[in-house]
Short mmCIF file of C-alpha atoms in Angstrom, two decimals:
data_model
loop_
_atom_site.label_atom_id
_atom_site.label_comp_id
_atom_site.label_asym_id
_atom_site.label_seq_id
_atom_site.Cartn_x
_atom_site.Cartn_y
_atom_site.Cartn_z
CA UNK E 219 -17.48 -31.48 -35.60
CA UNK E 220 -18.04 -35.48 -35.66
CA UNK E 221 -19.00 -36.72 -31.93
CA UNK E 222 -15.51 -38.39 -30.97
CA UNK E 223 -16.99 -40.12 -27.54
CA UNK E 224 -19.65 -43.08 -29.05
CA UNK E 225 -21.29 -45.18 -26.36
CA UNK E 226 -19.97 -48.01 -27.23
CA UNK E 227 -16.78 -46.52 -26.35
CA UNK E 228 -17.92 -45.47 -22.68
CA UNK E 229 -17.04 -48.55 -20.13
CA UNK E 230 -18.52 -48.20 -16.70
CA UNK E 231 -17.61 -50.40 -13.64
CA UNK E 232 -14.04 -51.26 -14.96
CA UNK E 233 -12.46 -53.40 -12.63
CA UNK E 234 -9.14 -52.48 -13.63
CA UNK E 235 -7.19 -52.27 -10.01
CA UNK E 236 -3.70 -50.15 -11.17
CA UNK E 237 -3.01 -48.02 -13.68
CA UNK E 238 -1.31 -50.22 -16.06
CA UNK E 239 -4.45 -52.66 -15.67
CA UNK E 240 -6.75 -49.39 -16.87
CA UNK E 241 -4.28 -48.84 -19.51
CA UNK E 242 -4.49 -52.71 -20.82
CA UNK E 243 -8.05 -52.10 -20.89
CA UNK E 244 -8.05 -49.25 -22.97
CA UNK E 245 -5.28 -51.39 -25.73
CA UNK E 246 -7.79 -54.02 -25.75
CA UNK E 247 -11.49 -52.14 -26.09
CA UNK E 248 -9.33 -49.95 -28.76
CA UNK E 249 -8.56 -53.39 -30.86
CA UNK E 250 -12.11 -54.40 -29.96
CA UNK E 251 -13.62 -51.59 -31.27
CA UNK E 252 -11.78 -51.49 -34.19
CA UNK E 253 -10.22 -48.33 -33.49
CA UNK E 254 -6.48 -50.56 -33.73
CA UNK E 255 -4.41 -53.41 -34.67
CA UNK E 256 -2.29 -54.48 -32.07
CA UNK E 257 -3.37 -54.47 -28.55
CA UNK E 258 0.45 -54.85 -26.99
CA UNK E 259 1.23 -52.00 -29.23
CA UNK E 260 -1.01 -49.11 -28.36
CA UNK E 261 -0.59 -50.43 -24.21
CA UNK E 262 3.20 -49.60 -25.00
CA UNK E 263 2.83 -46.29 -26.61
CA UNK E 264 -0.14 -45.32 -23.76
CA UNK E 265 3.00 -46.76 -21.02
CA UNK E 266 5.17 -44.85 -22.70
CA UNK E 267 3.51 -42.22 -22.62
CA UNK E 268 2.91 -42.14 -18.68
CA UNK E 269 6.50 -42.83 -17.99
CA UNK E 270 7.29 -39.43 -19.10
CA UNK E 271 5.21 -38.04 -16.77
CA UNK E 272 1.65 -39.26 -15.31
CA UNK E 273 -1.55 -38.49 -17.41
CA UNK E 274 -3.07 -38.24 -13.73
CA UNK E 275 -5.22 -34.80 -13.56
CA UNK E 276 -7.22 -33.65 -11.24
CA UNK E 277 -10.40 -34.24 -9.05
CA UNK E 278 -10.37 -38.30 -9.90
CA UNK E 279 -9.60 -37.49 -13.59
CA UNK E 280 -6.55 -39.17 -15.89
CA UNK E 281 -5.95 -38.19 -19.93
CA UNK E 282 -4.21 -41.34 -20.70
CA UNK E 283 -3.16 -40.75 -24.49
CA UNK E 284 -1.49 -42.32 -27.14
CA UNK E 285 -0.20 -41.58 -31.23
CA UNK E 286 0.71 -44.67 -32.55
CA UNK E 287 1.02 -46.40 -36.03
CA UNK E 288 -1.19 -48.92 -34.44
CA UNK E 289 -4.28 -46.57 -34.32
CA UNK E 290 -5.96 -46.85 -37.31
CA UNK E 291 -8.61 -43.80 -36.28
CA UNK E 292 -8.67 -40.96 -33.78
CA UNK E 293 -11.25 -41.66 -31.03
CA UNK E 294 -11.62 -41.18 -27.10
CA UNK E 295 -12.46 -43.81 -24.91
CA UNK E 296 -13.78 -43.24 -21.21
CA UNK E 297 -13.61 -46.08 -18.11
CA UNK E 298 -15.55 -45.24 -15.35
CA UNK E 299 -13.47 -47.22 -13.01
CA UNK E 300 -15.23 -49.39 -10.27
CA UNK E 301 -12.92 -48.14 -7.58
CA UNK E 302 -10.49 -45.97 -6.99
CA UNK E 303 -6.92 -46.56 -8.04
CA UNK E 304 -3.56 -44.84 -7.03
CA UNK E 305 -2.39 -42.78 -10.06
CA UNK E 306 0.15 -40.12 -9.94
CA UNK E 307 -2.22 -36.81 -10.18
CA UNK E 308 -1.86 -33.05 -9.51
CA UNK E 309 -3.84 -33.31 -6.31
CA UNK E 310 -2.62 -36.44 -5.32
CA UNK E 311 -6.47 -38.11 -5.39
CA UNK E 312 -6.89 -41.37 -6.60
CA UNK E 313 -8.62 -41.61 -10.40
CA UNK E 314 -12.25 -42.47 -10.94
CA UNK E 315 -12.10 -41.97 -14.34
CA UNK E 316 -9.47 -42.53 -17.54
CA UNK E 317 -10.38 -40.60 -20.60
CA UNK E 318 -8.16 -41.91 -23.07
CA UNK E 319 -7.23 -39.99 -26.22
CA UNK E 320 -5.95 -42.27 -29.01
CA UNK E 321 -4.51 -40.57 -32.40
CA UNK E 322 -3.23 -42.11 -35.62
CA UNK E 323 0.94 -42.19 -35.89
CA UNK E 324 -0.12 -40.39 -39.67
CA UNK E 325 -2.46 -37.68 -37.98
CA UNK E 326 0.48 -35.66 -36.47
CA UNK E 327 1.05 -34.23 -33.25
CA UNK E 328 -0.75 -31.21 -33.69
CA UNK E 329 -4.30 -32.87 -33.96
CA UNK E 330 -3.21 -35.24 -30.79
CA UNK E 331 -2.39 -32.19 -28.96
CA UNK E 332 -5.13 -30.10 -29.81
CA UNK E 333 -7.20 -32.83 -28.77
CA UNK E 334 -5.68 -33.28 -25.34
CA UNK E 335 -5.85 -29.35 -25.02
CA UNK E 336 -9.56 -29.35 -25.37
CA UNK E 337 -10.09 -32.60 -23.36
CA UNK E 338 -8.39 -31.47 -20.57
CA UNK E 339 -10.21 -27.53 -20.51
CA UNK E 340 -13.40 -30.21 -20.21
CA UNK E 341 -12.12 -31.21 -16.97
CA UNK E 342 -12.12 -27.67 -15.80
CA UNK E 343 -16.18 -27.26 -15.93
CA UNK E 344 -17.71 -28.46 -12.55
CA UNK E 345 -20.88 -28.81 -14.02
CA UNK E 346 -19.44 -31.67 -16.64
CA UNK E 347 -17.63 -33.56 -12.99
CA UNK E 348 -21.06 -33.17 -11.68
CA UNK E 349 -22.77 -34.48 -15.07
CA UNK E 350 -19.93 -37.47 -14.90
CA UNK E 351 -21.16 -38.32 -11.40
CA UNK E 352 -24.01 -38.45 -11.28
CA UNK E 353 -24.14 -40.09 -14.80
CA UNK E 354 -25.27 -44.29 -14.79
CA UNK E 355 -24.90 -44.78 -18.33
CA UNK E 356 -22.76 -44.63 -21.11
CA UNK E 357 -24.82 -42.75 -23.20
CA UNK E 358 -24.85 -40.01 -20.48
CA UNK E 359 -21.59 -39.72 -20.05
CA UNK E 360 -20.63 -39.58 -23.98
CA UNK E 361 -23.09 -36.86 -24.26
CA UNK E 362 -21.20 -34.75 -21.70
CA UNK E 363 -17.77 -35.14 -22.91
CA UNK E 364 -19.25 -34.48 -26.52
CA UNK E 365 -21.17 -30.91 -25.21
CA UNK E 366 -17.93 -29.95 -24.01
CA UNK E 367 -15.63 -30.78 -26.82
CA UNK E 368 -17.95 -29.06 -29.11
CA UNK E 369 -17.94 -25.52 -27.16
#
């Protein structure tokens, strides 16, 4: 299996203050990083997304996600967030960090949820919340959502 978490795609200290600022982040790096066209586009589909019910997990975590025609390749990207920021979650804690799962419209739904299946069993190992922590760079912290998504 292909390492979906690069680096480059790993943003630490985003300022983003609200949850549709982290998702406007995530749009833009996605166009940045050539992972999509249209910036407005995937932020709608990742909105729409969260209006049907919050991405917000647990223990500071969110799965923002998105399938959109927009998307021209399946990749994750990860904000470590600079503060806390209200998101609706299962525990009610504010989010520290957004891993955001973005799939190709043409890819299907079964590879975006298979995807979001394994990403969020990831957030069930306390030693990768520990690992995401105590991490300081991206590198770090690609490496340990990688591990995970390869067991």
């Amino acid at each position: 299996m292909v390492d979906l978490v690069q680096a480059s795609h790993v943003f630490l200290d985003c300022p983003a203050r609200d949850v549709d600022e982290a998702l406007h982040v995530i749009a833009d790096k996605a166009v940045e990083l050539g992972i999509g066209t249209d910036a407005d586009a995937i932020f709608k589909a990742l909105r729409s997304r969260e209006d049907m019910g919050s991405t917000g997990m647990t223990d500071g975590y969110a799965i923002p996600h998105a399938m959109a025609p927009e998307i021209k390749e399946t990749a994750v990207i990860v904000l470590k967030l600079s503060g806390d920021i209200a998101w609706k979650t299962m525990d009610e804690a504010p989010v520290v960090y957004a891993i955001a799962l973005l799939v190709p419209a043409e890819e299907g739904a079964s590879v975006h949820l298979e995807l979001l299946s394994k990403i969020a069993r990831v957030l069930t190992h306390a030693n990768f919340r520990t690992e995401m922590e105590n991490a300081t760079d991206a590198e770090t912290i690609a490496a340990a959502v990688n591990k995970r998504l390869h067991d």
